[in-house]
Coordinates of C-alpha atoms in Angstrom, one line a residue:
X1 CA 0.0 0.0 0.0
X2 CA 1.4 3.4 -0.9
X3 CA 2.4 5.9 1.8
X4 CA -0.2 8.4 3.0
X5 CA 1.5 11.2 1.1
X6 CA 0.7 9.3 -2.1
X7 CA -3.1 9.3 -1.4
X8 CA -5.3 10.5 -4.3
X9 CA -8.7 12.0 -4.0
X10 CA -11.1 11.9 -7.0
X11 CA -14.3 13.8 -7.4
X12 CA -16.8 13.4 -10.1
X13 CA -19.2 11.4 -12.2
X14 CA -20.6 7.9 -11.8
X15 CA -22.5 6.5 -14.7
X16 CA -24.2 3.3 -15.8
X17 CA -22.9 2.6 -19.3
X18 CA -24.8 0.7 -22.0
X19 CA -22.0 -0.3 -24.4
X20 CA -23.1 -1.3 -27.9
X21 CA -20.7 -2.8 -30.4
X22 CA -22.6 -3.3 -33.7
X23 CA -21.4 -6.3 -35.8
X24 CA -21.7 -4.2 -39.0
X25 CA -22.7 -0.7 -40.1
X26 CA -26.0 0.3 -38.4
X27 CA -29.1 0.0 -40.6
X28 CA -31.8 2.6 -40.1
X29 CA -35.4 1.4 -39.2
X30 CA -34.3 -2.2 -38.7
X31 CA -32.2 -4.5 -36.5
X32 CA -28.4 -4.6 -36.5
X33 CA -26.9 -7.5 -34.6
X34 CA -24.7 -6.2 -31.8
X35 CA -22.8 -7.1 -28.6
X36 CA -24.4 -5.2 -25.8
X37 CA -23.0 -5.0 -22.2
X38 CA -24.1 -3.1 -19.1
X39 CA -21.1 -1.7 -17.3
X40 CA -20.5 0.8 -14.4
X41 CA -18.7 3.9 -15.7
X42 CA -18.2 7.6 -15.5
X43 CA -14.9 9.2 -16.2
X44 CA -14.0 10.0 -12.6
X45 CA -15.3 6.8 -11.2
X46 CA -13.5 4.8 -13.9
X47 CA -10.2 6.5 -13.0
X48 CA -10.8 5.7 -9.3
X49 CA -11.6 2.1 -10.2
X50 CA -8.4 1.7 -12.1
X51 CA -6.4 3.3 -9.4
X52 CA -7.9 1.0 -6.8
X53 CA -7.2 -1.9 -9.1
X54 CA -3.5 -0.8 -9.3
X55 CA -3.2 -0.7 -5.5
X56 CA -3.2 3.1 -5.1
X57 CA -4.4 4.8 -2.0
X58 CA -7.7 6.3 -3.3
X59 CA -10.8 8.1 -2.0
X60 CA -13.6 8.8 -4.5
X61 CA -16.5 11.2 -4.0
X62 CA -19.6 10.9 -6.2
X63 CA -23.4 10.9 -6.4
X64 CA -25.8 8.3 -7.6
X65 CA -29.5 7.5 -7.4
X66 CA -30.6 6.2 -4.0
X67 CA -31.7 2.8 -5.4
X68 CA -28.1 2.3 -6.8
X69 CA -26.1 3.5 -3.8
X70 CA -25.3 0.1 -2.3
X71 CA -24.5 -1.4 -5.8
X72 CA -22.1 1.3 -6.9
X73 CA -20.5 1.5 -3.5
X74 CA -19.8 -2.3 -3.6
X75 CA -18.5 -2.1 -7.2
X76 CA -15.9 0.5 -6.3
X77 CA -15.0 -1.1 -2.9
X78 CA -14.4 -4.4 -4.6
X79 CA -11.8 -2.7 -6.8
X80 CA -9.9 -1.3 -3.9
X81 CA -11.4 2.2 -3.8
X82 CA -12.8 4.0 -0.7
X83 CA -16.1 5.2 -2.1
X84 CA -17.9 8.2 -0.5
X85 CA -21.2 8.2 -2.5
X86 CA -24.1 10.5 -1.8
X87 CA -27.5 8.9 -2.4
X88 CA -29.7 11.3 -4.4
X89 CA -33.4 10.9 -3.3
X90 CA -34.8 12.2 -6.5
X91 CA -32.4 12.0 -9.5
X92 CA -31.5 8.7 -11.0
X93 CA -27.9 7.5 -11.5
X94 CA -26.4 9.0 -14.7
X95 CA -26.6 6.8 -17.8
X96 CA -24.8 6.8 -21.1
X97 CA -25.5 4.7 -24.2
X98 CA -22.1 4.2 -26.0
X99 CA -22.1 3.1 -29.6
X100 CA -18.7 1.8 -30.6
X101 CA -17.3 2.0 -34.1
X102 CA -13.7 0.8 -34.1
X103 CA -11.7 3.5 -32.2
X104 CA -14.6 5.9 -32.3
X105 CA -17.6 6.3 -30.1
X106 CA -20.9 8.1 -30.1
X107 CA -22.5 8.8 -26.7
X108 CA -26.0 9.6 -25.6
X109 CA -25.8 11.1 -22.2
X110 CA -28.1 11.7 -19.2
X111 CA -26.1 13.1 -16.3
X112 CA -28.7 12.3 -13.7
X113 CA -27.5 12.6 -10.1
X114 CA -24.1 13.8 -11.3
X115 CA -25.8 17.2 -12.0
X116 CA -26.4 17.6 -8.3
X117 CA -22.8 16.8 -7.2
X118 CA -21.2 20.0 -6.0
X119 CA -17.5 20.7 -5.3
X120 CA -18.4 21.4 -1.6
X121 CA -18.8 17.6 -1.3
X122 CA -15.0 17.5 -1.2
X123 CA -14.2 18.5 2.4
X124 CA -11.0 20.0 3.7
X125 CA -10.7 16.9 6.0
X126 CA -10.8 14.7 2.8
X127 CA -8.1 16.8 1.2
X128 CA -5.7 17.0 4.1
X129 CA -2.7 14.8 3.6
X130 CA -3.6 13.9 0.0
X131 CA -1.0 14.2 -2.8
X132 CA -3.4 14.9 -5.7
X133 CA -7.0 15.9 -6.3
X134 CA -8.2 14.7 -9.7
X135 CA -11.5 15.4 -11.4
X136 CA -13.0 15.4 -14.9
X137 CA -14.4 18.3 -16.8
X138 CA -17.9 16.8 -16.5
X139 CA -18.0 18.2 -12.9
X140 CA -17.1 21.6 -14.2
X141 CA -19.8 21.6 -16.9
X142 CA -22.4 21.3 -14.1
X143 CA -20.9 24.2 -12.2
X144 CA -22.2 27.5 -13.8
X145 CA -19.4 29.9 -14.1
X146 CA -17.0 27.4 -12.7
X147 CA -16.9 29.2 -9.4
X148 CA -17.3 26.1 -7.3
X149 CA -14.5 24.3 -9.0
X150 CA -12.2 27.3 -8.8
X151 CA -12.9 27.5 -5.1
X152 CA -12.1 23.8 -4.7
X153 CA -8.8 24.1 -6.5
X154 CA -7.9 27.1 -4.3
X155 CA -8.7 25.0 -1.2
X156 CA -6.7 22.1 -2.4
X157 CA -3.7 24.1 -3.2
X158 CA -3.8 25.9 0.1
X159 CA -3.6 22.5 1.8
X160 CA -0.6 21.5 -0.4
X161 CA -2.5 19.2 -2.7
X162 CA -1.7 19.1 -6.4
X163 CA -4.6 19.2 -8.8
X164 CA -5.1 17.2 -12.1
X165 CA -7.9 17.4 -14.6
X166 CA -9.2 15.4 -17.6
X167 CA -11.3 17.9 -19.7
X168 CA -13.7 15.0 -20.4
X169 CA -15.7 16.1 -23.5
X170 CA -14.9 18.3 -26.5
X171 CA -18.6 18.8 -27.0
X172 CA -19.3 19.9 -23.5
X173 CA -16.1 22.0 -23.5
X174 CA -17.3 23.9 -26.6
X175 CA -20.7 24.5 -24.9
X176 CA -19.0 25.8 -21.6
X177 CA -16.5 27.9 -23.5
X178 CA -12.7 27.2 -23.6
X179 CA -11.7 30.5 -22.1
X180 CA -14.2 30.1 -19.2
X181 CA -12.9 26.6 -18.7
X182 CA -9.3 27.7 -18.5
X183 CA -10.1 30.5 -16.1
X184 CA -12.0 28.1 -13.8
X185 CA -9.2 25.6 -13.6
X186 CA -6.4 28.1 -12.9
X187 CA -3.9 26.5 -10.5
X188 CA -4.2 23.0 -11.9
X189 CA -0.9 21.2 -12.1
X190 CA -1.6 18.4 -14.6
X191 CA -4.0 18.4 -17.5
X192 CA -4.9 15.3 -19.7
X193 CA -6.7 16.6 -22.8
X194 CA -7.2 14.4 -25.9
X195 CA -6.6 15.9 -29.3
X196 CA -10.0 17.4 -29.9
X197 CA -10.1 18.9 -26.4
X198 CA -6.7 20.3 -26.9
X199 CA -7.8 21.9 -30.1
X200 CA -10.8 23.4 -28.3
X201 CA -8.6 24.8 -25.5
X202 CA -5.9 26.4 -27.7
X203 CA -7.4 27.0 -31.2
X204 CA -4.3 25.1 -32.5
X205 CA -4.6 22.1 -34.8
X206 CA -1.1 20.6 -34.6
X207 CA -0.6 18.3 -31.5
X208 CA 2.9 19.7 -30.8
X209 CA 1.7 23.3 -30.9
X210 CA -1.3 22.4 -28.7
X211 CA 1.0 20.9 -26.1
X212 CA 3.5 23.8 -26.2
X213 CA 0.8 26.3 -25.8
X214 CA -0.9 24.5 -22.9
X215 CA 2.5 24.1 -21.2
X216 CA 2.7 27.9 -20.8
X217 CA -0.2 27.6 -18.3
X218 CA 0.1 24.1 -16.8
X219 CA 3.3 22.6 -15.2
X220 CA 2.5 19.2 -16.8
X221 CA 0.6 18.6 -20.0
X222 CA -0.2 15.2 -21.3
X223 CA -2.0 15.2 -24.7
X224 CA -3.5 11.8 -25.5
X225 CA -3.6 10.8 -29.2
X226 CA -5.2 7.3 -29.1
X227 CA -3.1 4.9 -31.0
X228 CA -0.7 7.8 -31.7
X229 CA 0.5 7.6 -28.1
X230 CA 0.8 10.8 -25.9
X231 CA 2.8 14.0 -26.0
X232 CA 4.2 15.1 -22.7
X233 CA 5.4 18.6 -21.7
X234 CA 6.9 19.5 -18.4
X235 CA 7.7 23.1 -17.4
X236 CA 10.0 24.7 -19.9
X237 CA 11.2 21.4 -21.4
X238 CA 10.5 20.5 -25.1
X239 CA 7.5 18.2 -25.6
X240 CA 8.2 14.5 -26.0
X241 CA 6.2 11.7 -27.5
X242 CA 5.5 8.4 -25.6
X243 CA 4.4 5.6 -27.9
X244 CA 1.1 3.8 -27.4
X245 CA 1.2 0.1 -26.5
X246 CA -0.1 -1.7 -29.6
X247 CA -3.0 -4.1 -28.8
X248 CA -6.2 -5.0 -30.5
X249 CA -9.0 -2.5 -29.6
X250 CA -12.2 -4.1 -28.5
X251 CA -13.7 -1.0 -27.0
X252 CA -12.0 2.4 -26.4
X253 CA -14.4 3.4 -23.7
X254 CA -12.5 4.7 -20.7
X255 CA -9.1 4.4 -22.2
X256 CA -8.3 8.0 -21.2
X257 CA -9.6 7.4 -17.7
X258 CA -7.4 4.3 -17.4
X259 CA -4.4 6.3 -18.8
X260 CA -4.9 9.0 -16.1
X261 CA -5.0 6.3 -13.4
X262 CA -1.8 4.7 -14.6
X263 CA -0.1 8.0 -14.9
X264 CA -1.2 9.3 -11.4
X265 CA -0.4 6.0 -9.7
X266 CA 3.2 6.2 -11.0
X267 CA 3.6 10.0 -10.7
X268 CA 2.7 10.2 -6.9
X269 CA 5.6 7.8 -6.4
X270 CA 8.2 8.9 -9.0
X271 CA 7.3 12.5 -9.7
X272 CA 8.5 11.8 -13.3
X273 CA 5.9 12.6 -16.0
X274 CA 7.7 10.5 -18.6
X275 CA 7.8 7.4 -16.5
X276 CA 4.2 8.1 -15.5
X277 CA 3.1 8.5 -19.1
X278 CA 4.7 5.1 -20.0
X279 CA 2.8 3.5 -17.1
X280 CA -0.4 5.2 -18.1
X281 CA 0.0 3.8 -21.7
X282 CA 0.3 0.3 -20.3
X283 CA -2.9 0.6 -18.3
X284 CA -4.8 2.2 -21.2
X285 CA -3.7 -0.6 -23.5
X286 CA -5.3 -3.1 -21.1
X287 CA -8.5 -1.1 -20.9
X288 CA -9.2 -1.2 -24.6
X289 CA -9.1 -5.0 -24.7
X290 CA -12.2 -5.2 -22.6
X291 CA -15.8 -3.9 -23.0
X292 CA -16.5 -1.0 -20.6
X293 CA -14.4 1.6 -18.9
X294 CA -13.3 -0.3 -15.8
X295 CA -11.1 -3.3 -15.0
X296 CA -13.0 -6.6 -14.9
X297 CA -11.5 -7.7 -11.6

């Protein structure tokens, strides 16, 4: 078990995923044979689950429908995560229907109880003694103006806790506004955008220019490129590419969440973003060989 100083706190969404992998191109107004699986998900919860699976010291804060509280608590606990879930008396657990097409996905999303999860759910007692606070952009998209998240980052930093964020969704990011997003997450130490999110945040198209521009704001930038690996920038150093691990993709759902888990589990021990990126790539490679966004034990 890692030392107390390596403890990671994660705040964010819990989802019930319906993962659909059609056997051929979808045909309108008729049936398309498909593999369909029901999986627990949510970007933040997936990262917490992978961290627990990796043996990290992890606390997770989330919100689910009251009827699902025991089930989701048990699922996270079984993977080694200390789950602090609020049972919403009215809203259902969030749900996403994920339609997989090779390395691409289309997602139909109902945020459910996640929309009522507020940054104040992360207490100072929970943050005290932690090394990192991690959350996904989905939590910010439910925080009008981003004031709650900004206050949470300020509290974390005042307690000596580093902050990392996965922007989460290029679509929601565009709706929220890239400039407002960047203003709200000021003080974040590590950011994990994918290529489309990086383009939204910077207005740049080229991955190297995206990473370089974001590195002027964030001490550690990790731009994920799917099977193209990741580009890592630290401080004033030149960006460096870390290759992806080449495995057959069954379902890319949660690959970025798994990468963030592998990265953070390594980074809290080594403090080296290059080593952490290589570790993250190993975990992401394992994630894409299974349906769903979490480890299957």
